[in-house]
CSV table of C-alpha atoms in Angstrom, one decimal:
chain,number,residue,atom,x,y,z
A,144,UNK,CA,31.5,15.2,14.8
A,145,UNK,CA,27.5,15.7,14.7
A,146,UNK,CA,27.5,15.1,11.2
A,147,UNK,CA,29.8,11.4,11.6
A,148,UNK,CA,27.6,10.6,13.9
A,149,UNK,CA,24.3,11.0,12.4
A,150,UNK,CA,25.9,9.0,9.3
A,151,UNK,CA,26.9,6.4,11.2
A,152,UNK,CA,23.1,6.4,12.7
A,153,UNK,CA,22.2,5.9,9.1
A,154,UNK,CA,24.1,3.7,8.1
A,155,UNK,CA,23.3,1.6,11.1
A,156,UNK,CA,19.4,2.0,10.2
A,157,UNK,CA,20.3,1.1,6.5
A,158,UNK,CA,21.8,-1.7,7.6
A,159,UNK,CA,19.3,-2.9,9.9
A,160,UNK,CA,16.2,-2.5,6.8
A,161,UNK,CA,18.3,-4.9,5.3
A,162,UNK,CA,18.7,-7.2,7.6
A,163,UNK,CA,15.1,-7.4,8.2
A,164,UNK,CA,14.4,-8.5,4.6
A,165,UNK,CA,17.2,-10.8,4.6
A,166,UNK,CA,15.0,-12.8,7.7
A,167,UNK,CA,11.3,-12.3,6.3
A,168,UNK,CA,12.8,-14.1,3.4
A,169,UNK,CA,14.7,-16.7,5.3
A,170,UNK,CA,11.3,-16.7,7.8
A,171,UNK,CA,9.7,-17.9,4.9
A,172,UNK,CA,12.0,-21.3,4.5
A,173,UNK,CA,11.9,-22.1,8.1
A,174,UNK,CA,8.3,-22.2,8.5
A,175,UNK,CA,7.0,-25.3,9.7
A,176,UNK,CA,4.8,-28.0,7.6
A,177,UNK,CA,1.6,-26.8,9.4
A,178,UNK,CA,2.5,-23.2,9.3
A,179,UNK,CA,2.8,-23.4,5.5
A,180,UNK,CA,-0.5,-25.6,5.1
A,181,UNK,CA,-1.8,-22.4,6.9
A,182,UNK,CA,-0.7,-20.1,4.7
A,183,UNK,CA,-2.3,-22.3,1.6
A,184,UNK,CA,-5.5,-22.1,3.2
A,185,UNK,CA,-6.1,-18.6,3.3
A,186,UNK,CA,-4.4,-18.8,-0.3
A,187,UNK,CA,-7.0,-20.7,-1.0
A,188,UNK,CA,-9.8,-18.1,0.2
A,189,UNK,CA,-8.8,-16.0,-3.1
A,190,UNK,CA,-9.2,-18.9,-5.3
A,191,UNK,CA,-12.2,-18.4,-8.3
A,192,UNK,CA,-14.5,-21.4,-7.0
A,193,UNK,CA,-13.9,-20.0,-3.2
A,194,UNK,CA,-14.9,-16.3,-3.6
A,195,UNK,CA,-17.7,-15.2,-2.1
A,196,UNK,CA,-21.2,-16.4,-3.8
A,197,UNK,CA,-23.7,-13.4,-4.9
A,198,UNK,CA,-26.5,-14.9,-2.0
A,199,UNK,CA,-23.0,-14.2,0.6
A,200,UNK,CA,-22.5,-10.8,-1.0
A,201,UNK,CA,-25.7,-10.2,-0.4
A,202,UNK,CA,-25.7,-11.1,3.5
A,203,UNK,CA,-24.8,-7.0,4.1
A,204,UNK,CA,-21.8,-8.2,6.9
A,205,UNK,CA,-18.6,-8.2,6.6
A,206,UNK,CA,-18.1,-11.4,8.5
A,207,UNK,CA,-16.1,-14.4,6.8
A,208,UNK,CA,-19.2,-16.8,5.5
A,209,UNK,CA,-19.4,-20.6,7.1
A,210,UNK,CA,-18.6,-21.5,3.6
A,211,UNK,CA,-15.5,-20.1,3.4
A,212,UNK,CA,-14.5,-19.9,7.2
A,213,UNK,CA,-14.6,-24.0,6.8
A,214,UNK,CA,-11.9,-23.4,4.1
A,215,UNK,CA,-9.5,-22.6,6.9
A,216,UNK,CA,-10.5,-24.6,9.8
A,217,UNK,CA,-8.3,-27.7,8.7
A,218,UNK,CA,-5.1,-26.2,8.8
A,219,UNK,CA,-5.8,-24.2,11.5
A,220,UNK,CA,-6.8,-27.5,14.1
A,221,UNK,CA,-3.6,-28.7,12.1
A,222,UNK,CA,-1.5,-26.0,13.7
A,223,UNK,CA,-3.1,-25.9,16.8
A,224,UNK,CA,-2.5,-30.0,17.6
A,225,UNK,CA,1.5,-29.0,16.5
A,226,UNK,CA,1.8,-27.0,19.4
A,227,UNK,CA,0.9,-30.2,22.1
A,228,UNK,CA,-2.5,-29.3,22.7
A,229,UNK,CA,-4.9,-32.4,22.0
A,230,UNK,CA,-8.3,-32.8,19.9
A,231,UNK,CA,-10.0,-33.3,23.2
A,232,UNK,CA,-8.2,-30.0,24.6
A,233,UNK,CA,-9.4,-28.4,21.2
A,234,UNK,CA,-12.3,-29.5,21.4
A,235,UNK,CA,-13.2,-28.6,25.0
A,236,UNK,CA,-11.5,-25.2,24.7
A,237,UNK,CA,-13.5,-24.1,21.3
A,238,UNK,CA,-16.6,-26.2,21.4
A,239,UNK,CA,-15.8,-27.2,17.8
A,240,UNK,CA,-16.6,-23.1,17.0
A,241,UNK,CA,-14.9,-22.6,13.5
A,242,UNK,CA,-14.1,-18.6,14.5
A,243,UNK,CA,-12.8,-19.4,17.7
A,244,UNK,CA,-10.2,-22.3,16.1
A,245,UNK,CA,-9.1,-19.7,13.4
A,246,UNK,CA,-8.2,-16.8,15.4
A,247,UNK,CA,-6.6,-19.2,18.0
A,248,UNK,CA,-4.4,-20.5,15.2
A,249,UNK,CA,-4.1,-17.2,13.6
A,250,UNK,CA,-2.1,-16.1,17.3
A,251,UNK,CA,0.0,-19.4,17.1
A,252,UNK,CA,0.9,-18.3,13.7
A,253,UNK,CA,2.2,-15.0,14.6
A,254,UNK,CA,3.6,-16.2,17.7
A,255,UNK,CA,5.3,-18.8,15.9
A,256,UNK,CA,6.8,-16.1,12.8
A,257,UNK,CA,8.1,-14.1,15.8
A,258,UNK,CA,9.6,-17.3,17.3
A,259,UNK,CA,11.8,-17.4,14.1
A,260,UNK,CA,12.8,-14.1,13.5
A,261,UNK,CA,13.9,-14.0,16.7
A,262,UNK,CA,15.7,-16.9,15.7
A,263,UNK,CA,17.5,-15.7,12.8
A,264,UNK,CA,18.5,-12.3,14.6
A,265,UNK,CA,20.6,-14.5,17.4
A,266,UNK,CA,22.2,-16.5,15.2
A,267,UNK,CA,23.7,-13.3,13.3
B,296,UNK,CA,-26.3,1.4,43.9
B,297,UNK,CA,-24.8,-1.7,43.8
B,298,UNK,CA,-27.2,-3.3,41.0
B,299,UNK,CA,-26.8,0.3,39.2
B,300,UNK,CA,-23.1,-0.3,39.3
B,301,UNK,CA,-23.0,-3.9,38.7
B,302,UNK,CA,-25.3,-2.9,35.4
B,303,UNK,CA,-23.0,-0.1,34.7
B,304,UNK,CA,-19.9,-2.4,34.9
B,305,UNK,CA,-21.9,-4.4,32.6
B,306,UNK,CA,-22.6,-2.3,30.0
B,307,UNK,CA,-19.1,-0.7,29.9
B,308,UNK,CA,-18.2,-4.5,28.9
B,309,UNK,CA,-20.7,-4.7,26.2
B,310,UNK,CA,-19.2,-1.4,25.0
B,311,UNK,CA,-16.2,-2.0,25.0
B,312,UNK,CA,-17.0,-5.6,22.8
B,313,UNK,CA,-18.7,-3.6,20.7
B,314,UNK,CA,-15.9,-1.4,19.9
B,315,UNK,CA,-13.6,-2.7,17.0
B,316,UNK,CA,-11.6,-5.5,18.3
B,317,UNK,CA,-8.2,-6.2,16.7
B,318,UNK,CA,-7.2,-5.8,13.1
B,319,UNK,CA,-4.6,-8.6,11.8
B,320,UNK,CA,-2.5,-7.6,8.3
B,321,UNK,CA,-1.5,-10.8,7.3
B,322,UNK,CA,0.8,-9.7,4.4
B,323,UNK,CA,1.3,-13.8,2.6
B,324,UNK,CA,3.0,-12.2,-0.7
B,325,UNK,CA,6.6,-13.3,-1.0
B,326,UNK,CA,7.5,-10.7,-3.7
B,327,UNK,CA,5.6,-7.5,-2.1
B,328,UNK,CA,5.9,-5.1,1.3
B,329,UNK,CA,2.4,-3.6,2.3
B,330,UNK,CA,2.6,0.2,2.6
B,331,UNK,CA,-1.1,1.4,3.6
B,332,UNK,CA,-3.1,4.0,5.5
B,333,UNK,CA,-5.1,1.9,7.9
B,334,UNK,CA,-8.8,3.5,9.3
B,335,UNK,CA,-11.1,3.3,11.4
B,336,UNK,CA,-14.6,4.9,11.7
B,337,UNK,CA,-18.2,4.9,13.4
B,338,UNK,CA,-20.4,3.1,11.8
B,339,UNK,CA,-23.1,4.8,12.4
B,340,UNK,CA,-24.9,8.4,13.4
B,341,UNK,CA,-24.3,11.6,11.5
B,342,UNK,CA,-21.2,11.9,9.7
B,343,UNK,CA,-20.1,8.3,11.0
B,344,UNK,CA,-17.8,10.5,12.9
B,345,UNK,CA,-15.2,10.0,14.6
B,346,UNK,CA,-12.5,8.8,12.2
B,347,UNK,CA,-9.6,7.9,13.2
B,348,UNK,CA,-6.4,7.1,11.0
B,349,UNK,CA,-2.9,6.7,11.0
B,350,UNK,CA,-0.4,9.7,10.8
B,351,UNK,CA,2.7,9.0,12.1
B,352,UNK,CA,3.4,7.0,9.6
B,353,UNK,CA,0.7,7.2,7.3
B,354,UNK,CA,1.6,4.6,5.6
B,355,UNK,CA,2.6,1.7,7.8
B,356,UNK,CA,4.6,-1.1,6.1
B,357,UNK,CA,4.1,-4.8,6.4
B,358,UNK,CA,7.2,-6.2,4.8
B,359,UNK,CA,6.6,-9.5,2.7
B,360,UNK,CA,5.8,-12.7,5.0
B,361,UNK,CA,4.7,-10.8,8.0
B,362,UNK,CA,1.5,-10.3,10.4
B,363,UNK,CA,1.0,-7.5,12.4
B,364,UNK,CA,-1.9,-7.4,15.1
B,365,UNK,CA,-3.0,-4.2,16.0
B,366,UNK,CA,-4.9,-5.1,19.2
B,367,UNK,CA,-6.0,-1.0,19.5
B,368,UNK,CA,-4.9,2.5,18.8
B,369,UNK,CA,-3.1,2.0,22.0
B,370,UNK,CA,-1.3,-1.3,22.4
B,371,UNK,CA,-0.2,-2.0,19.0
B,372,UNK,CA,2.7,1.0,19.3
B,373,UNK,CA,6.5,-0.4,19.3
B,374,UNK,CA,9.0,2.2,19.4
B,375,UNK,CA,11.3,2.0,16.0
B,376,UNK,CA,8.7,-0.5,14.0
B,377,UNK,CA,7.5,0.9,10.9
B,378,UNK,CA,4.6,-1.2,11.5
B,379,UNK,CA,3.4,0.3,14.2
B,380,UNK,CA,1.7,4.1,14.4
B,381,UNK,CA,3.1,6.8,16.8
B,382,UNK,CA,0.4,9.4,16.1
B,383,UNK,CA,-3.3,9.2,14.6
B,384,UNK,CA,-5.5,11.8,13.3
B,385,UNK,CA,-8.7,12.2,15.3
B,386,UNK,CA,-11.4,13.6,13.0
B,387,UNK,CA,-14.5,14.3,15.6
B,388,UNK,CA,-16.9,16.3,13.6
B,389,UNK,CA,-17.5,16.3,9.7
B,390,UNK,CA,-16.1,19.6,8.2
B,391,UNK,CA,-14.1,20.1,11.3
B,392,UNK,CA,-10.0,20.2,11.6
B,393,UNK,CA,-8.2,16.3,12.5
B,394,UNK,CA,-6.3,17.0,15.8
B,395,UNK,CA,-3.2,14.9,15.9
B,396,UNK,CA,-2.7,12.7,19.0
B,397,UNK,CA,0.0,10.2,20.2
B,398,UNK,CA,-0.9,6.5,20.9
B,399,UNK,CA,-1.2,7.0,24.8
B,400,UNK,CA,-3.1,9.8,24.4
B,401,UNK,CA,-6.4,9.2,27.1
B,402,UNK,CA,-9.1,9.3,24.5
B,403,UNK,CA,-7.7,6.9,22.4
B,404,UNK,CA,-7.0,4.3,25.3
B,405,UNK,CA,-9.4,1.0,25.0
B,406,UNK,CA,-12.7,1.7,26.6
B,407,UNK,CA,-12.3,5.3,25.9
B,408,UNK,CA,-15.2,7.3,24.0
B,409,UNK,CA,-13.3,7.0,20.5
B,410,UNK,CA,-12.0,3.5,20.8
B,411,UNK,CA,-15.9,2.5,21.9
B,412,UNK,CA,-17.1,4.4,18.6
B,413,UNK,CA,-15.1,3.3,16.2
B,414,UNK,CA,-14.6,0.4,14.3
B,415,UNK,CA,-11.4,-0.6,11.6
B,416,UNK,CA,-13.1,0.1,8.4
B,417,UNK,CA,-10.8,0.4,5.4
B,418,UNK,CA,-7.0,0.7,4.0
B,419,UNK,CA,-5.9,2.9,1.6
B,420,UNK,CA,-2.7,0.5,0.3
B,421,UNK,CA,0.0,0.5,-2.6
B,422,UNK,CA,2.2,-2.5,-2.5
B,423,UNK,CA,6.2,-2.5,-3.3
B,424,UNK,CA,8.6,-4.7,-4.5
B,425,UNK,CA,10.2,-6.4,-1.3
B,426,UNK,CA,12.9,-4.4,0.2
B,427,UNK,CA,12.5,-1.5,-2.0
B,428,UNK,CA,10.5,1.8,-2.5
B,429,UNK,CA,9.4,0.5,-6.3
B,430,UNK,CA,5.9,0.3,-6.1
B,431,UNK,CA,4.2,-2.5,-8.2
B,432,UNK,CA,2.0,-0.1,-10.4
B,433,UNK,CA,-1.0,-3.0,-11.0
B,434,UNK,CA,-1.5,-3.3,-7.1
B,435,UNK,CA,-3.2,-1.0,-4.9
B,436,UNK,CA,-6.2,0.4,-3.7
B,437,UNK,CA,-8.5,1.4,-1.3
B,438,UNK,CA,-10.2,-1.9,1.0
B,439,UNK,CA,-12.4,-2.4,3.3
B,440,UNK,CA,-15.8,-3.3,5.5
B,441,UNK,CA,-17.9,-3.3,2.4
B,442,UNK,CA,-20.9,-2.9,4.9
B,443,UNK,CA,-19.6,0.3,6.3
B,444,UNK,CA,-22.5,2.2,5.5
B,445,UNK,CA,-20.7,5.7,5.8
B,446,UNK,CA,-17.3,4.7,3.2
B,447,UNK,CA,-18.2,2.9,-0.1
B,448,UNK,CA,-15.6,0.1,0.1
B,449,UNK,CA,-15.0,-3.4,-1.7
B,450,UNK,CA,-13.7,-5.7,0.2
B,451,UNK,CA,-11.8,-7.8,-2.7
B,452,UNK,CA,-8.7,-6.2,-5.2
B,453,UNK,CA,-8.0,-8.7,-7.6
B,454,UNK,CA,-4.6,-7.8,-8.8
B,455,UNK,CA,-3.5,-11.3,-10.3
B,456,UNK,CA,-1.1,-12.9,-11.3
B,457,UNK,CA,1.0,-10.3,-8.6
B,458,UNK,CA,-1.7,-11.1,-6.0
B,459,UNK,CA,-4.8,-10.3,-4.6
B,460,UNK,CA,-6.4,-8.7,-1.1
B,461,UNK,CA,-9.2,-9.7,0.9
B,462,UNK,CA,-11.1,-7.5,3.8
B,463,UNK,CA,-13.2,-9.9,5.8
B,464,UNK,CA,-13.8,-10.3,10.1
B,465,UNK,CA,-14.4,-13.5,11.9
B,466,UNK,CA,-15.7,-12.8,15.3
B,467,UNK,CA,-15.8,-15.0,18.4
B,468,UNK,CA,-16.6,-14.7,22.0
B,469,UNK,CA,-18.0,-11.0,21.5
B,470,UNK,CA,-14.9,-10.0,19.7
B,471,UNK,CA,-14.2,-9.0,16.1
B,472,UNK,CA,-11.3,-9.6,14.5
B,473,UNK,CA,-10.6,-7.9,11.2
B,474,UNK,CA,-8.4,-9.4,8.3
B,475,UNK,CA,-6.6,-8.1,5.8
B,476,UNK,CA,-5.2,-10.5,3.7
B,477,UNK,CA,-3.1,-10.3,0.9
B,478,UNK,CA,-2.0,-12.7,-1.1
């Protein structure tokens, strides 16, 4: 009896790995216009012209330069203004700080993926 | 007494901004899971003690598509997720033995002495085809704060055309927030 049972509990674990690639594939289609343009733009951080400079390597931190934090402040005010919230709001709220827009997008974005896979899992 | 306390209170704010802040794995590949080690160390004084890293699992997957927050050794725990870490190895002094303590355990808890000391400072990751246990042999490493003076890290694995990871922190309001991106 143990032994059905712990098989079952496998098989119900097996089962539910799949399931969750089945949804961070299908998480990927459902993604909004302004959550994909997000995803470009930190693409883009790894691209040859965008890498950091030697005078950035230099700078001995391991924050994101202005340079390249610039890189992902359009889609980022992009994906915050999808949400309802206008440019004055934004504006108000960040003082135009390009840190402060990213990581407020980068929550929306994660708030947003869990949104979906939540999504997915009720319709099952 | 008051102003003693009200500069007290103070400081333990200060501290506790001072201490790591969240680290966000956003895993962008479509075609790989993140399995990786994920650590976090002082940055400074002999030893750069204490380090901290994940045990239970050590390697903590990210499946393709997804970001994970870990906000703190404490509140980043969700029974069942293989995201999330259960127990972490405390290392207090250099040559000593890691104890092994749970995510709730009181030393660990945000504003407590190792959470103040310690900041995320590298992964130690291999990347796997989606969905399975193959690994992708040409993708891997060890990434992190290539400022940590105590761990020689870099903070960029080129591993194209399967992709590419990037270690880099963005801080606002007093808080850091440290990325790993992969790509």
């Amino acid at each position: 009896m143990k032994k059905l049972l712990l098989s079952a509990a496998a098989v119900i674990c097996l089962v539910s790995c799949n399931n969750e690639n089945a949804s961070a594939n299908t998480v990927q289609s459902m993604k909004t216009p302004q959550m994909e343009n997000f995803d470009k733009a930190f693409k883009s951080l790894g691209d040859p012209q965008n890498r950091p400079t030697e005078e950035e390597k230099k700078r001995n931190t391991s924050e994101l330069s202005d340079r390249r934090k610039a890189l992902l402040v359009p889609a980022s005010k992009e994906l915050i203004l999808s949400t309802g919230v206008t440019e004055n709001e934004l504006m108000r709220k960040t003082g135009g700080d390009m840190s402060q827009i990213i990581v407020w997008a980068t929550q929306i974005y994660m708030k947003k993926s869990d949104e979906i896979r939540k999504n997915i899992k009720s319709e099952k | 007494m008051k102003k003693l306390l009200s500069l007290l209170g103070i400081l333990s704010v200060s501290l506790m901004y001072a201490q790591g802040g969240p680290l966000i794995i956003m895993n962008q590949s479509v075609n790989y899971d993140y399995r990786g080690n994920i650590f976090a160390n002082n940055f400074a004084g002999a030893g750069c003690n204490p380090v901290v890293a994940s045990n239970n699992p050590t390697m903590l997957r990210v499946p393709a598509g997804t970001t994970v927050q870990y906000d703190n050794f404490r509140d980043q725990y969700i029974p069942g997720s293989q995201s999330s870490v259960a127990t972490w190895s405390v290392l207090l002094a250099t040559g000593g033995t890691p104890s092994l303590r749970p995510w709730n355990h009181p030393s660990l808890v945000p504003g407590g002495v190792i959470s103040n000391n310690t900041k995320w400072s590298m992964s130690k990751f291999q990347m796997f085809h989606a969905g399975t246990l193959d690994p992708e042999t040409y993708f891997y490493g060890n990434i992190g704060d290539a400022a940590n003076p105590c761990v020689n890290n870099v903070d960029y694995i080129n591993a194209l055309p399967m992709g590419d990871a990037s270690w880099f922190t963005i801080t606002t309001g007093g808080t850091v927030y440290t990325y790993l991106l992969i790509n």
